[in-house]
Coordinates of C-alpha atoms in Angstrom, one line a residue:
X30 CA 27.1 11.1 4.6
X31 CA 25.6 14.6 5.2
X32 CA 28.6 16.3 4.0
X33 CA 28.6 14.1 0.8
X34 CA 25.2 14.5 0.0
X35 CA 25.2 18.7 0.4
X36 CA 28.8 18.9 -1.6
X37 CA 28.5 16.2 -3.9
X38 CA 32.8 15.7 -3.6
X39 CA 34.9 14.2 -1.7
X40 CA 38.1 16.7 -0.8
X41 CA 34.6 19.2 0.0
X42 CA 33.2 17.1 2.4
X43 CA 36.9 16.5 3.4
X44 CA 37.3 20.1 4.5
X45 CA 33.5 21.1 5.4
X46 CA 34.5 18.1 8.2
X47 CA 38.4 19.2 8.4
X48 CA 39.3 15.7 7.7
X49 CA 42.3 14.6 6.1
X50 CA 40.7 13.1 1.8
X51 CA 41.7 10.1 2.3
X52 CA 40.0 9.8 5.7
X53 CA 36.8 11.1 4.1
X54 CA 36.9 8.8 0.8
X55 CA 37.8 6.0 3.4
X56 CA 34.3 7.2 5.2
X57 CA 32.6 7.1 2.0
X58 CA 33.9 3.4 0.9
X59 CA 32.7 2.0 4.4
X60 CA 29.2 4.0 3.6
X61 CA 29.3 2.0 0.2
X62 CA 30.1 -1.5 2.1
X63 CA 27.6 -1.1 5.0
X64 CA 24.6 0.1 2.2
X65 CA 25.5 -1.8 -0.6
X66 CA 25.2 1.2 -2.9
X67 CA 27.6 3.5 -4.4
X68 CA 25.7 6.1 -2.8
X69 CA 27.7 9.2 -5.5
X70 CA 29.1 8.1 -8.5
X71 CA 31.1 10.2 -10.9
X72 CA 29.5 13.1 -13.4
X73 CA 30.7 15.8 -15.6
X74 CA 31.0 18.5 -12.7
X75 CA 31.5 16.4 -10.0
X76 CA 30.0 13.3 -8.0
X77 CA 26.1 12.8 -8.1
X78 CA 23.6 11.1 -5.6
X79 CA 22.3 7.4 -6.4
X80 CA 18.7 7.6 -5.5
X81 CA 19.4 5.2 -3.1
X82 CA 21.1 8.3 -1.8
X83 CA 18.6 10.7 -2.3
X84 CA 15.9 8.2 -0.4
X85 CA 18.0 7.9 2.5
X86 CA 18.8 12.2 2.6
X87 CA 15.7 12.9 4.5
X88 CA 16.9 9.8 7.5
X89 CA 20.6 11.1 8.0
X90 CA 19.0 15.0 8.4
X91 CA 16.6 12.9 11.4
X92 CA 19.7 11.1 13.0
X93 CA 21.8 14.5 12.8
X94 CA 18.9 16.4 14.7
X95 CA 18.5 13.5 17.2
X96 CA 22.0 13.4 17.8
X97 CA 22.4 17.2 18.8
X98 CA 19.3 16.4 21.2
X99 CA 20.7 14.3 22.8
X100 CA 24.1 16.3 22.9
X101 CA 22.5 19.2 24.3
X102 CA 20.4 17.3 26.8
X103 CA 17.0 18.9 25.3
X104 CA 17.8 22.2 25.2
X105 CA 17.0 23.0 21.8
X106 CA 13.8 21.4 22.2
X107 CA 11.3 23.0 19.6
X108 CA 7.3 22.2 19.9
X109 CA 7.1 22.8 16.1
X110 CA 9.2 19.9 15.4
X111 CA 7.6 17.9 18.1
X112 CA 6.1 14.7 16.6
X113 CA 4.3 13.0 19.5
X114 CA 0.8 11.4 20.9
X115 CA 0.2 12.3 24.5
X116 CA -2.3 9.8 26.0
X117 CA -4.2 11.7 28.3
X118 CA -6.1 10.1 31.2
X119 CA -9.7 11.5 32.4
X120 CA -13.2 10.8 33.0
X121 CA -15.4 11.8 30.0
X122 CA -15.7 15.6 30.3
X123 CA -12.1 15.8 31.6
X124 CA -11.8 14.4 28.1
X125 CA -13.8 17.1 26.7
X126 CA -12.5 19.8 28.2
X127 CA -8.8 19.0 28.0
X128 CA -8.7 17.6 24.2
X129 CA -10.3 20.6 23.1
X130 CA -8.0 22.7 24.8
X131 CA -5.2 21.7 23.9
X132 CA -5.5 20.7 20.1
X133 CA -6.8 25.0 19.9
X134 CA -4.0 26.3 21.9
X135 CA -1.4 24.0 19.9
X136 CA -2.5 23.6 16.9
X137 CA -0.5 26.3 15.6
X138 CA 2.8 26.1 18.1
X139 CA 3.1 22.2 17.9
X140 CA 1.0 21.0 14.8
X141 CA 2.6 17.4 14.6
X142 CA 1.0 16.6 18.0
X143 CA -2.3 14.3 18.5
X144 CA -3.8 13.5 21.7
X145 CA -5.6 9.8 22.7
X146 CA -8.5 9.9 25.3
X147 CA -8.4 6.6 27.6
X148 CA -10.2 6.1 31.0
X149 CA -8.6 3.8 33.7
X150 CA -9.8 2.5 37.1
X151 CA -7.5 4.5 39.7
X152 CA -5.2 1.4 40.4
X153 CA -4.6 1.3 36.3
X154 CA -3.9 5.4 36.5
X155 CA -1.2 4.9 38.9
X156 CA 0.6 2.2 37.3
X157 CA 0.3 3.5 33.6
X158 CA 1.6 6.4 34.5
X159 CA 3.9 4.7 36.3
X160 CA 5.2 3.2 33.0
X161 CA 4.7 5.8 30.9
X162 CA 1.5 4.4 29.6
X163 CA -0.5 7.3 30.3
X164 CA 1.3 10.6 30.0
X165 CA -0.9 13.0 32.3
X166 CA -4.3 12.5 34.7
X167 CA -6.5 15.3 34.7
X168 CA -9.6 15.3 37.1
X169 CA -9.7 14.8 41.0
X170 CA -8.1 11.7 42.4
X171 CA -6.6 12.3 45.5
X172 CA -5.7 8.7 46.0
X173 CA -2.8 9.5 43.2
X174 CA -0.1 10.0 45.8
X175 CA 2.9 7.1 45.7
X176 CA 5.5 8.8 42.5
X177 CA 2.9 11.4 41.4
X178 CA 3.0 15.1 41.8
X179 CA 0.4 17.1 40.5
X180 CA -0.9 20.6 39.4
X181 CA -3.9 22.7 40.5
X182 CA -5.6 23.7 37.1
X183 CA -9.3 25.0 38.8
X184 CA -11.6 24.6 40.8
X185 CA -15.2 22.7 40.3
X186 CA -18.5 22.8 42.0
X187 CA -21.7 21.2 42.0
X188 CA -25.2 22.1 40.1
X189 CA -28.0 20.5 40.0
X190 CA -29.0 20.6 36.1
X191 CA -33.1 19.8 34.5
X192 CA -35.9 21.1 32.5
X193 CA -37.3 24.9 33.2
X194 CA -40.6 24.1 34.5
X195 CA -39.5 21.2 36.7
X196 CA -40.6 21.6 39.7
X197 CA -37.4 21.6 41.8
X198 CA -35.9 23.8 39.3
X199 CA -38.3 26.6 39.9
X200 CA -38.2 26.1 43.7
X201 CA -34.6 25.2 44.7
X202 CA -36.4 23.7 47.5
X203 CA -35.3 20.4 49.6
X204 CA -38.4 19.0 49.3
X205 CA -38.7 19.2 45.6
X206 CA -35.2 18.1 45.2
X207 CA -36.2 15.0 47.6
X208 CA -39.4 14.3 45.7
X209 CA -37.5 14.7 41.9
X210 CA -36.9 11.8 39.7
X211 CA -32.9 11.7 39.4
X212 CA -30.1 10.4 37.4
X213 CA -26.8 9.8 39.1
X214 CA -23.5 9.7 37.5
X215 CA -21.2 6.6 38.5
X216 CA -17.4 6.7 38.8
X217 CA -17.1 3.8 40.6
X218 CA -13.6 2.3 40.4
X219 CA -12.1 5.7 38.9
X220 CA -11.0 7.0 42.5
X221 CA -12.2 10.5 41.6
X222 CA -13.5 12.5 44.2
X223 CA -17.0 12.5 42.8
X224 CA -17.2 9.0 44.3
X225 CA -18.2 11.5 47.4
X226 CA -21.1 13.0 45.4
X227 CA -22.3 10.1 44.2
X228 CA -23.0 8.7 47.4
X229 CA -24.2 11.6 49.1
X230 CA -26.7 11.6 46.6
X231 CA -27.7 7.3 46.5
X232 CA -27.5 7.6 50.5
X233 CA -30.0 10.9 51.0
X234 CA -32.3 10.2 48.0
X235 CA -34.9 7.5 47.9
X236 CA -33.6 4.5 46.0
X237 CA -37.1 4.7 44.2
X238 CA -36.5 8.4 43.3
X239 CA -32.9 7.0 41.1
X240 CA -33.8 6.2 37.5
X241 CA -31.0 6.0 36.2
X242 CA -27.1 5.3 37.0
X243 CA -24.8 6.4 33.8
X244 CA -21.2 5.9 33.9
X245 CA -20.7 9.2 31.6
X246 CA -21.7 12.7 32.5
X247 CA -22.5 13.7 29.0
X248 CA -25.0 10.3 28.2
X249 CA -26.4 11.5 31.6
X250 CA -26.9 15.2 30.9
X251 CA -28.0 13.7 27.1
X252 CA -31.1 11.8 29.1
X253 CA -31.6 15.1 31.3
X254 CA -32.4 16.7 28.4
X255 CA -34.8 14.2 26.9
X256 CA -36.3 13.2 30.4
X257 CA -37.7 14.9 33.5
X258 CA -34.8 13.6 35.5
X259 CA -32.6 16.1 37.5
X260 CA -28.5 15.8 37.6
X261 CA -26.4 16.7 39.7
X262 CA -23.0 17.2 38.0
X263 CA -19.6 19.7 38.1
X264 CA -21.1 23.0 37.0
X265 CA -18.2 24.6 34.9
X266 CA -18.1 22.3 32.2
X267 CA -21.5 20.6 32.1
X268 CA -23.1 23.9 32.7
X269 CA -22.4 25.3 29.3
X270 CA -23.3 22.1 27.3
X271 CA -26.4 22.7 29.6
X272 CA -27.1 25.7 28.2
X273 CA -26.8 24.4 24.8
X274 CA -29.5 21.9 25.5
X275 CA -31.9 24.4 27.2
X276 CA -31.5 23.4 30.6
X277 CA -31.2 25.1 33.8
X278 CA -29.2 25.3 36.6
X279 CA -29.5 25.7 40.6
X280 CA -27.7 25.6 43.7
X281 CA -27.8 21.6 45.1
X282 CA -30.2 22.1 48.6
X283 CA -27.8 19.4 50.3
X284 CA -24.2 19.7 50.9
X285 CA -22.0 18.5 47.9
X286 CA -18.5 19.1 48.2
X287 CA -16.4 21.7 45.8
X288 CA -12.7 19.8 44.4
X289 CA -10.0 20.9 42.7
X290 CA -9.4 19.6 39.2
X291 CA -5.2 18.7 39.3
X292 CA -2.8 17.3 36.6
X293 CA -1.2 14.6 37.5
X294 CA 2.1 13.0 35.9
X295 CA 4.8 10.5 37.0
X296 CA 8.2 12.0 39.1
X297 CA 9.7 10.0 35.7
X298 CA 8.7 13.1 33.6
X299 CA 9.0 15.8 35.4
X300 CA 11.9 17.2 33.6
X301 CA 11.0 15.7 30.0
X302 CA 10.9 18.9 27.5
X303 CA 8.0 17.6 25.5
X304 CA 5.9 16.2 28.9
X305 CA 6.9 19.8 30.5
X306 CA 5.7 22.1 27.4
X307 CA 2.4 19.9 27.4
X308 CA 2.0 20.7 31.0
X309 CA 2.6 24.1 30.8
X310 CA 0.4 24.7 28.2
X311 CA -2.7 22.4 30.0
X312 CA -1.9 24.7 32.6
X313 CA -1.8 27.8 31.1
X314 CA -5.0 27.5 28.9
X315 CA -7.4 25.6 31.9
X316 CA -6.3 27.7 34.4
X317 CA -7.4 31.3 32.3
X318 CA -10.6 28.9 30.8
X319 CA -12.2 28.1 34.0

């Protein structure tokens, strides 16, 4: 059909194909049988598309391109001509951080890409990307394990973010951190490892002394702002929305654990063309980032 459509004759496509013309006009009457078209009918200089024909051009080019894919077992794999969504599981500012990231650094290399946000409990991670579901974890979830193998992109610590003026922000001191109003961040179900942080934090501070419990680290640093609360969150990526908002930073006076923010993906991808350029390039751009 490609052959017919680029020569527009018979005996042509016959020897662009080095096929016998009676094989190739016996190709071209099964074409006509199976599409219920003429697909080229006879002109003045030759045999012209029906634009039946002409709709179905840009499909055959598709199937021709696929079927050297597949030939070639992905070698000629091209992210220009990539046309995919990658579903990317996170917490919020994993969400932030990554979607950003990747739409700048391929936006110009793979411009037919998107990218879906979508937050799961940890037994949902495992099992969508299990299926395929999800297409890469990014955070700290050191329960992913069972199938799953994983990339170090950075490392993350803890700050303690509020107002300037707060007392505790101008002191650093335990006591003002103990005697602070706070609001604590909640990843309860998510396996991440700031489960840890969290409660460090419930178990040390008063329970009188927690105003609030937000499931999102930007609604959270969103009330810091607009409150007298004090947050304790991951410093690189909340620190410079931080700074947007005014706020100021300092070292937490009690013990909170650094982690390691890792990609994680299914043993089912790991030699995928598309699923290893995206990794590549989530590694290359967070690791120079952060």
């Amino acid at each position: 059909m490609d052959a017919l459509l680029k020569r527009h004759s018979v005996s042509a496509a016959a020897r662009e194909l080095d096929l016998p013309q009676p094989t190739a006009s016996h190709g071209l009457a099964r074409l006509r049988k199976a599409l219920g078209d003429p697909l080229l009918v006879r002109a003045r200089d030759g045999m012209e598309p029906t634009p039946r024909a002409e709709a179905i051009a840009g499909v055959v080019q598709q199937l021709l391109e696929l079927r050297r894919d597949l030939a070639e077992g992905g070698q000629t794999f091209s992210p220009d001509r990539l046309k995919r969504e990658f579903i990317i599981a996170g917490s919020d500012i994993a969400h932030l951080v990554v979607l950003t990231a990747l739409h700048s650094a391929a936006r110009f290399e793979a411009p037919h890409t998107s990218y879906r946000a979508l937050t799961l409990s940890g037994d949902e991670m495992v099992s969508a990307l299990e299926t395929g579901h999800v297409d890469i974890a990014v955070g700290a979830y050191p329960s992913l394990v069972a199938g799953i193998k994983t990339q170090r992109l950075y490392q993350e610590e803890y700050l303690c973010f509020g107002k300037e003026g707060h007392p505790f922000i101008k002191s650093g001191e335990t006591d003002d951190f103990m005697a602070a109003d706070h609001i604590v961040v909640s990843t309860k179900g998510m396996a991440h490892a700031h489960r840890a942080v969290e409660r460090a934090l419930l178990d040390k501070i008063h329970p009188d002394r927690i105003r609030i419990v937000a499931s999102s680290f930007l609604v959270a640093l969103a009330a810091c702002f607009e409150s007298d609360l004090i947050l304790t969150a991951p410093a690189r990526v909340i620190g410079r929305l931080a700074e947007v908002y005014g706020l100021r930073a300092v070292r937490p006076p009690i013990l909170m654990e650094a982690f390691e923010v890792r990609q994680y993906w299914h043993a089912r991808n790991q030699d995928d063309p598309p699923h290893r350029w995206l990794r590549q390039l989530l590694h290359k751009v967070l690791s120079a980032r952060m």
